[in-house]
PDB file of C-alpha atoms in Angstrom:
ATOM      1  CA  MET Y   1     -34.292 -88.310 -11.701  1.00 44.00           C
ATOM      2  CA  SER Y   2     -35.406 -89.316  -8.208  1.00 43.00           C
ATOM      3  CA  SER Y   3     -36.395 -86.706  -5.611  1.00 40.00           C
ATOM      4  CA  GLU Y   4     -33.272 -87.601  -3.618  1.00 41.00           C
ATOM      5  CA  GLU Y   5     -31.031 -87.052  -6.660  1.00 40.00           C
ATOM      6  CA  SER Y   6     -32.824 -83.791  -7.424  1.00 42.00           C
ATOM      7  CA  THR Y   7     -32.296 -82.529  -3.865  1.00 41.00           C
ATOM      8  CA  GLU Y   8     -28.608 -83.463  -3.979  1.00 44.00           C
ATOM      9  CA  LYS Y   9     -28.217 -81.676  -7.328  1.00 47.00           C
ATOM     10  CA  LYS Y  10     -29.871 -78.527  -5.929  1.00 55.00           C
ATOM     11  CA  ASP Y  11     -27.580 -78.612  -2.879  1.00 55.00           C
ATOM     12  CA  ASN Y  12     -24.535 -78.850  -5.161  1.00 63.00           C
ATOM     13  CA  GLU Y  13     -25.753 -75.814  -7.083  1.00 79.00           C
ATOM     14  CA  HIS Y  14     -26.071 -73.722  -3.901  1.00 80.00           C
ATOM     15  CA  PRO Y  15     -22.777 -74.087  -2.000  1.00 85.00           C
ATOM     16  CA  ASP Y  16     -21.778 -71.591   0.682  1.00 88.00           C
ATOM     17  CA  SER Y  17     -20.134 -68.327  -0.344  1.00 88.00           C
ATOM     18  CA  GLU Y  18     -16.624 -69.405   0.670  1.00 91.00           C
ATOM     19  CA  THR Y  19     -16.867 -72.538  -1.487  1.00 89.00           C
ATOM     20  CA  ILE Y  20     -18.077 -70.438  -4.403  1.00 91.00           C
ATOM     21  CA  LYS Y  21     -15.210 -67.955  -4.068  1.00 89.00           C
ATOM     22  CA  LYS Y  22     -12.709 -70.816  -4.257  1.00 89.00           C
ATOM     23  CA  MET Y  23     -14.248 -71.879  -7.600  1.00 90.00           C
ATOM     24  CA  LEU Y  24     -13.753 -68.463  -9.209  1.00 93.00           C
ATOM     25  CA  PRO Y  25     -12.940 -67.142 -11.716  1.00 94.00           C
ATOM     26  CA  LEU Y  26     -15.061 -69.077 -14.201  1.00 95.00           C
ATOM     27  CA  ARG Y  27     -14.449 -68.531 -17.910  1.00 95.00           C
ATOM     28  CA  MET Y  28     -17.168 -69.404 -20.404  1.00 95.00           C
ATOM     29  CA  THR Y  29     -17.896 -69.194 -24.097  1.00 95.00           C
ATOM     30  CA  SER Y  30     -21.251 -69.728 -25.790  1.00 96.00           C
ATOM     31  CA  THR Y  31     -23.697 -67.984 -28.096  1.00 95.00           C
ATOM     32  CA  VAL Y  32     -26.460 -65.553 -27.204  1.00 95.00           C
ATOM     33  CA  VAL Y  33     -30.006 -66.926 -27.254  1.00 94.00           C
ATOM     34  CA  ARG Y  34     -33.428 -65.432 -26.713  1.00 86.00           C
ATOM     35  CA  GLY Y  35     -34.521 -65.566 -23.070  1.00 77.00           C
ATOM     36  CA  PHE Y  36     -37.852 -64.912 -21.383  1.00 72.00           C
ATOM     37  CA  GLY Y  37     -37.676 -61.203 -22.252  1.00 73.00           C
ATOM     38  CA  ARG Y  38     -38.340 -60.178 -18.661  1.00 69.00           C
ATOM     39  CA  GLY Y  39     -35.095 -58.282 -18.273  1.00 70.00           C
ATOM     40  CA  SER Y  40     -36.107 -55.853 -20.987  1.00 69.00           C
ATOM     41  CA  THR Y  41     -39.876 -55.757 -20.560  1.00 72.00           C
ATOM     42  CA  ASP Y  42     -40.488 -56.235 -16.825  1.00 76.00           C
ATOM     43  CA  LEU Y  43     -37.326 -54.808 -15.322  1.00 83.00           C
ATOM     44  CA  GLY Y  44     -35.678 -52.503 -17.841  1.00 86.00           C
ATOM     45  CA  ILE Y  45     -32.419 -54.398 -17.328  1.00 92.00           C
ATOM     46  CA  PRO Y  46     -31.782 -56.464 -20.486  1.00 91.00           C
ATOM     47  CA  THR Y  47     -29.443 -59.444 -20.422  1.00 93.00           C
ATOM     48  CA  ALA Y  48     -27.542 -61.514 -22.987  1.00 93.00           C
ATOM     49  CA  ASN Y  49     -28.536 -65.101 -22.207  1.00 93.00           C
ATOM     50  CA  LEU Y  50     -25.988 -67.864 -22.818  1.00 96.00           C
ATOM     51  CA  ASP Y  51     -27.053 -70.912 -24.819  1.00 96.00           C
ATOM     52  CA  ARG Y  52     -26.722 -73.820 -22.376  1.00 92.00           C
ATOM     53  CA  LEU Y  53     -26.269 -76.302 -25.221  1.00 93.00           C
ATOM     54  CA  ALA Y  54     -23.298 -74.400 -26.658  1.00 94.00           C
ATOM     55  CA  ILE Y  55     -21.628 -73.374 -23.415  1.00 94.00           C
ATOM     56  CA  LYS Y  56     -18.045 -74.313 -22.658  1.00 93.00           C
ATOM     57  CA  VAL Y  57     -16.669 -73.768 -19.167  1.00 91.00           C
ATOM     58  CA  LEU Y  58     -12.971 -73.061 -19.671  1.00 84.00           C
ATOM     59  CA  GLY Y  59     -11.830 -71.833 -16.289  1.00 68.00           C
ATOM     60  CA  GLY Y  60     -12.167 -72.210 -12.579  1.00 60.00           C
ATOM     61  CA  THR Y  61     -10.306 -74.333 -10.077  1.00 61.00           C
ATOM     62  CA  ASP Y  62     -12.209 -77.400 -11.291  1.00 56.00           C
ATOM     63  CA  HIS Y  63     -11.745 -77.664 -15.047  1.00 58.00           C
ATOM     64  CA  LYS Y  64     -14.328 -80.467 -15.237  1.00 72.00           C
ATOM     65  CA  LEU Y  65     -17.255 -78.225 -14.332  1.00 81.00           C
ATOM     66  CA  THR Y  66     -20.326 -78.498 -16.518  1.00 85.00           C
ATOM     67  CA  PHE Y  67     -23.244 -76.124 -16.935  1.00 88.00           C
ATOM     68  CA  ASP Y  68     -25.227 -78.014 -14.292  1.00 87.00           C
ATOM     69  CA  ASP Y  69     -22.329 -77.765 -11.829  1.00 88.00           C
ATOM     70  CA  LEU Y  70     -22.148 -73.966 -11.946  1.00 91.00           C
ATOM     71  CA  PRO Y  71     -23.044 -72.495  -8.546  1.00 93.00           C
ATOM     72  CA  CYS Y  72     -26.140 -70.316  -8.436  1.00 94.00           C
ATOM     73  CA  GLY Y  73     -25.816 -66.720  -7.358  1.00 96.00           C
ATOM     74  CA  ILE Y  74     -25.225 -63.140  -8.446  1.00 97.00           C
ATOM     75  CA  TYR Y  75     -21.732 -62.293  -9.664  1.00 98.00           C
ATOM     76  CA  TRP Y  76     -19.617 -59.615 -11.330  1.00 98.00           C
ATOM     77  CA  GLY Y  77     -17.160 -59.961 -14.161  1.00 98.00           C
ATOM     78  CA  PHE Y  78     -16.403 -59.086 -17.764  1.00 98.00           C
ATOM     79  CA  CYS Y  79     -18.165 -59.908 -21.004  1.00 97.00           C
ATOM     80  CA  ARG Y  80     -17.679 -59.481 -24.738  1.00 95.00           C
ATOM     81  CA  ILE Y  81     -20.156 -60.218 -27.522  1.00 94.00           C
ATOM     82  CA  GLY Y  82     -19.026 -60.824 -31.089  1.00 88.00           C
ATOM     83  CA  ASP Y  83     -15.400 -61.291 -32.067  1.00 78.00           C
ATOM     84  CA  ASN Y  84     -12.425 -59.193 -33.038  1.00 69.00           C
ATOM     85  CA  THR Y  85     -13.164 -59.639 -36.748  1.00 66.00           C
ATOM     86  CA  ASP Y  86     -16.564 -57.923 -36.560  1.00 63.00           C
ATOM     87  CA  THR Y  87     -16.845 -55.092 -39.052  1.00 48.00           C
ATOM     88  CA  VAL Y  88     -20.160 -53.961 -37.591  1.00 48.00           C
ATOM     89  CA  GLY Y  89     -20.783 -53.432 -33.882  1.00 53.00           C
ATOM     90  CA  ASP Y  90     -18.292 -53.503 -31.036  1.00 70.00           C
ATOM     91  CA  GLY Y  91     -17.101 -57.104 -30.921  1.00 74.00           C
ATOM     92  CA  ALA Y  92     -13.729 -55.991 -29.581  1.00 82.00           C
ATOM     93  CA  THR Y  93     -15.196 -54.138 -26.582  1.00 92.00           C
ATOM     94  CA  VAL Y  94     -15.012 -55.688 -23.111  1.00 95.00           C
ATOM     95  CA  TYR Y  95     -17.818 -54.644 -20.774  1.00 96.00           C
ATOM     96  CA  LYS Y  96     -18.157 -54.919 -17.035  1.00 97.00           C
ATOM     97  CA  THR Y  97     -21.105 -57.113 -16.198  1.00 97.00           C
ATOM     98  CA  ALA Y  98     -23.433 -58.156 -13.403  1.00 98.00           C
ATOM     99  CA  VAL Y  99     -24.297 -61.840 -13.868  1.00 97.00           C
ATOM    100  CA  SER Y 100     -27.159 -64.000 -12.654  1.00 96.00           C
ATOM    101  CA  ILE Y 101     -26.623 -67.770 -12.586  1.00 96.00           C
ATOM    102  CA  GLY Y 102     -29.611 -69.776 -11.448  1.00 94.00           C
ATOM    103  CA  TYR Y 103     -33.365 -70.060 -11.489  1.00 93.00           C
ATOM    104  CA  ASN Y 104     -34.569 -66.478 -10.907  1.00 86.00           C
ATOM    105  CA  PRO Y 105     -36.536 -67.396  -7.754  1.00 84.00           C
ATOM    106  CA  THR Y 106     -38.784 -64.329  -8.000  1.00 84.00           C
ATOM    107  CA  TYR Y 107     -40.136 -65.913 -11.193  1.00 84.00           C
ATOM    108  CA  ASN Y 108     -39.656 -69.517  -9.992  1.00 82.00           C
ATOM    109  CA  ASN Y 109     -37.973 -70.676 -13.198  1.00 84.00           C
ATOM    110  CA  LYS Y 110     -37.619 -74.419 -13.721  1.00 88.00           C
ATOM    111  CA  GLU Y 111     -34.533 -74.156 -15.942  1.00 90.00           C
ATOM    112  CA  LYS Y 112     -31.183 -72.747 -14.915  1.00 93.00           C
ATOM    113  CA  THR Y 113     -29.898 -69.772 -16.897  1.00 93.00           C
ATOM    114  CA  ILE Y 114     -26.793 -67.602 -17.145  1.00 96.00           C
ATOM    115  CA  GLU Y 115     -27.744 -63.976 -17.737  1.00 95.00           C
ATOM    116  CA  PRO Y 116     -25.090 -61.238 -17.865  1.00 96.00           C
ATOM    117  CA  HIS Y 117     -26.181 -57.601 -17.975  1.00 96.00           C
ATOM    118  CA  LEU Y 118     -23.561 -55.634 -19.898  1.00 96.00           C
ATOM    119  CA  ILE Y 119     -22.686 -52.279 -18.334  1.00 96.00           C
ATOM    120  CA  ALA Y 120     -21.731 -49.520 -20.757  1.00 95.00           C
ATOM    121  CA  PRO Y 121     -19.165 -46.894 -19.649  1.00 94.00           C
ATOM    122  CA  PRO Y 122     -20.566 -43.842 -17.800  1.00 92.00           C
ATOM    123  CA  LYS Y 123     -20.297 -41.462 -20.784  1.00 92.00           C
ATOM    124  CA  ASP Y 124     -21.739 -43.943 -23.294  1.00 94.00           C
ATOM    125  CA  THR Y 125     -25.178 -42.815 -24.514  1.00 94.00           C
ATOM    126  CA  ARG Y 126     -26.493 -46.332 -23.851  1.00 93.00           C
ATOM    127  CA  ARG Y 127     -25.486 -46.328 -20.183  1.00 95.00           C
ATOM    128  CA  HIS Y 128     -28.752 -44.935 -18.807  1.00 93.00           C
ATOM    129  CA  ALA Y 129     -31.050 -45.546 -21.791  1.00 92.00           C
ATOM    130  CA  SER Y 130     -33.337 -48.262 -20.370  1.00 91.00           C
ATOM    131  CA  SER Y 131     -36.698 -47.672 -18.699  1.00 88.00           C
ATOM    132  CA  CYS Y 132     -35.112 -47.876 -15.230  1.00 91.00           C
ATOM    133  CA  GLY Y 133     -31.934 -46.007 -16.102  1.00 92.00           C
ATOM    134  CA  GLU Y 134     -29.586 -48.887 -16.903  1.00 93.00           C
ATOM    135  CA  THR Y 135     -27.670 -49.906 -20.022  1.00 93.00           C
ATOM    136  CA  LEU Y 136     -29.714 -50.605 -23.138  1.00 92.00           C
ATOM    137  CA  MET Y 137     -27.961 -52.144 -26.134  1.00 89.00           C
ATOM    138  CA  GLY Y 138     -29.138 -53.758 -29.338  1.00 85.00           C
ATOM    139  CA  GLU Y 139     -29.995 -57.406 -29.884  1.00 86.00           C
ATOM    140  CA  PHE Y 140     -27.167 -59.934 -29.878  1.00 88.00           C
ATOM    141  CA  TYR Y 141     -28.954 -63.156 -30.805  1.00 91.00           C
ATOM    142  CA  ASP Y 142     -26.728 -65.876 -32.276  1.00 92.00           C
ATOM    143  CA  LYS Y 143     -23.531 -63.914 -31.661  1.00 93.00           C
ATOM    144  CA  PRO Y 144     -20.599 -65.523 -29.832  1.00 94.00           C
ATOM    145  CA  ILE Y 145     -20.174 -64.463 -26.211  1.00 95.00           C
ATOM    146  CA  ARG Y 146     -17.175 -64.616 -23.859  1.00 96.00           C
ATOM    147  CA  LEU Y 147     -17.787 -64.274 -20.139  1.00 97.00           C
ATOM    148  CA  SER Y 148     -15.493 -64.288 -17.134  1.00 97.00           C
ATOM    149  CA  VAL Y 149     -17.260 -64.594 -13.788  1.00 97.00           C
ATOM    150  CA  VAL Y 150     -14.689 -62.981 -11.519  1.00 97.00           C
ATOM    151  CA  GLY Y 151     -16.360 -62.430  -8.153  1.00 97.00           C
ATOM    152  CA  TYR Y 152     -19.369 -63.356  -6.039  1.00 97.00           C
ATOM    153  CA  LEU Y 153     -21.837 -60.671  -4.937  1.00 97.00           C
ATOM    154  CA  ARG Y 154     -24.737 -62.431  -3.207  1.00 95.00           C
ATOM    155  CA  PRO Y 155     -27.073 -65.444  -3.339  1.00 94.00           C
ATOM    156  CA  GLU Y 156     -30.056 -65.384  -5.681  1.00 93.00           C
ATOM    157  CA  LEU Y 157     -33.124 -64.481  -3.650  1.00 89.00           C
ATOM    158  CA  PRO Y 158     -36.891 -64.253  -4.122  1.00 88.00           C
ATOM    159  CA  PHE Y 159     -38.219 -60.702  -3.862  1.00 91.00           C
ATOM    160  CA  GLU Y 160     -41.702 -59.476  -3.017  1.00 88.00           C
ATOM    161  CA  GLY Y 161     -42.500 -57.474  -6.102  1.00 87.00           C
ATOM    162  CA  LEU Y 162     -40.552 -56.244  -9.088  1.00 89.00           C
ATOM    163  CA  GLU Y 163     -39.610 -52.920  -7.491  1.00 91.00           C
ATOM    164  CA  LYS Y 164     -37.521 -54.656  -4.849  1.00 93.00           C
ATOM    165  CA  LEU Y 165     -35.974 -56.925  -7.465  1.00 92.00           C
ATOM    166  CA  VAL Y 166     -35.011 -53.957  -9.647  1.00 92.00           C
ATOM    167  CA  GLU Y 167     -33.568 -52.149  -6.626  1.00 94.00           C
ATOM    168  CA  ALA Y 168     -31.410 -55.185  -5.783  1.00 95.00           C
ATOM    169  CA  ILE Y 169     -30.180 -55.570  -9.364  1.00 95.00           C
ATOM    170  CA  LYS Y 170     -29.334 -51.880  -9.636  1.00 95.00           C
ATOM    171  CA  ASN Y 171     -27.253 -52.262  -6.490  1.00 96.00           C
ATOM    172  CA  ASP Y 172     -25.544 -55.303  -8.038  1.00 97.00           C
ATOM    173  CA  ILE Y 173     -24.701 -53.194 -11.084  1.00 97.00           C
ATOM    174  CA  VAL Y 174     -23.152 -50.466  -8.908  1.00 97.00           C
ATOM    175  CA  ASN Y 175     -21.016 -53.080  -7.131  1.00 97.00           C
ATOM    176  CA  ALA Y 176     -20.024 -54.726 -10.425  1.00 98.00           C
ATOM    177  CA  GLU Y 177     -18.911 -51.368 -11.838  1.00 96.00           C
ATOM    178  CA  GLN Y 178     -16.801 -50.571  -8.792  1.00 97.00           C
ATOM    179  CA  LEU Y 179     -15.195 -54.003  -8.525  1.00 98.00           C
ATOM    180  CA  GLY Y 180     -14.489 -54.072 -12.250  1.00 97.00           C
ATOM    181  CA  ASP Y 181     -12.343 -50.948 -11.865  1.00 96.00           C
ATOM    182  CA  SER Y 182      -9.757 -52.864  -9.861  1.00 97.00           C
ATOM    183  CA  ASP Y 183      -6.253 -52.873 -11.307  1.00 96.00           C
ATOM    184  CA  SER Y 184      -5.237 -56.029  -9.435  1.00 97.00           C
ATOM    185  CA  ALA Y 185      -3.359 -58.599 -11.492  1.00 97.00           C
ATOM    186  CA  ASP Y 186      -6.116 -61.204 -11.137  1.00 95.00           C
ATOM    187  CA  VAL Y 187      -8.845 -58.845 -12.360  1.00 97.00           C
ATOM    188  CA  MET Y 188      -6.742 -57.524 -15.240  1.00 97.00           C
ATOM    189  CA  GLN Y 189      -5.959 -61.095 -16.275  1.00 96.00           C
ATOM    190  CA  GLU Y 190      -9.671 -61.871 -16.626  1.00 96.00           C
ATOM    191  CA  ARG Y 191     -10.323 -58.708 -18.628  1.00 96.00           C
ATOM    192  CA  THR Y 192      -7.451 -59.659 -20.913  1.00 96.00           C
ATOM    193  CA  TRP Y 193      -8.820 -63.165 -21.416  1.00 95.00           C
ATOM    194  CA  VAL Y 194     -12.260 -61.825 -22.374  1.00 96.00           C
ATOM    195  CA  ALA Y 195     -10.621 -59.492 -24.898  1.00 94.00           C
ATOM    196  CA  SER Y 196      -8.755 -62.412 -26.484  1.00 92.00           C
ATOM    197  CA  GLU Y 197      -9.838 -65.235 -28.750  1.00 88.00           C
ATOM    198  CA  ALA Y 198      -8.219 -67.904 -26.545  1.00 84.00           C
ATOM    199  CA  THR Y 199     -10.020 -71.257 -26.648  1.00 79.00           C
ATOM    200  CA  GLU Y 200      -8.362 -72.610 -23.510  1.00 74.00           C
ATOM    201  CA  SER Y 201      -8.011 -71.261 -19.999  1.00 67.00           C
TER     202      SER Y 201
END
């Protein structure tokens, strides 16, 4: 890829907030893969990373979107891991989620990732079990994952130090929890889709 093509691709991945909002919601299915491990070890905010090779983008205003087309940023939405036939675990449970799509500029990643942090309900024992007081669940590697990216929170930004990064993510989680409580028809529709086994948008 030439430097000009690379620059154009990066620009396409970072549209303005109004353009992003017009693209939402985005519905995706994939499987969970092992990431860098930073969410758990460095930050205390574990994520369930989507396998980019298995991802299918099922929703959005442009149904031809690919993984590389997905706009970078921090979002909120709903997520479910496993399926309704699981006899072990909570494959039927839909969680609110704060989602990072992009390159994690604080770490200067070279590869784009999609990393949802699942938010357990307030009274769930896992809700404040991590080292920084956020949700801590078990490992989900190789399990199917359904994700609806419902709303845009902010651009991805580089932070000076992990403390500021953690503070920003914790604020994202608060916003994701509040927005996920909406009973609007659009929000409820996305929650319903995540709870289903639908293979089309």
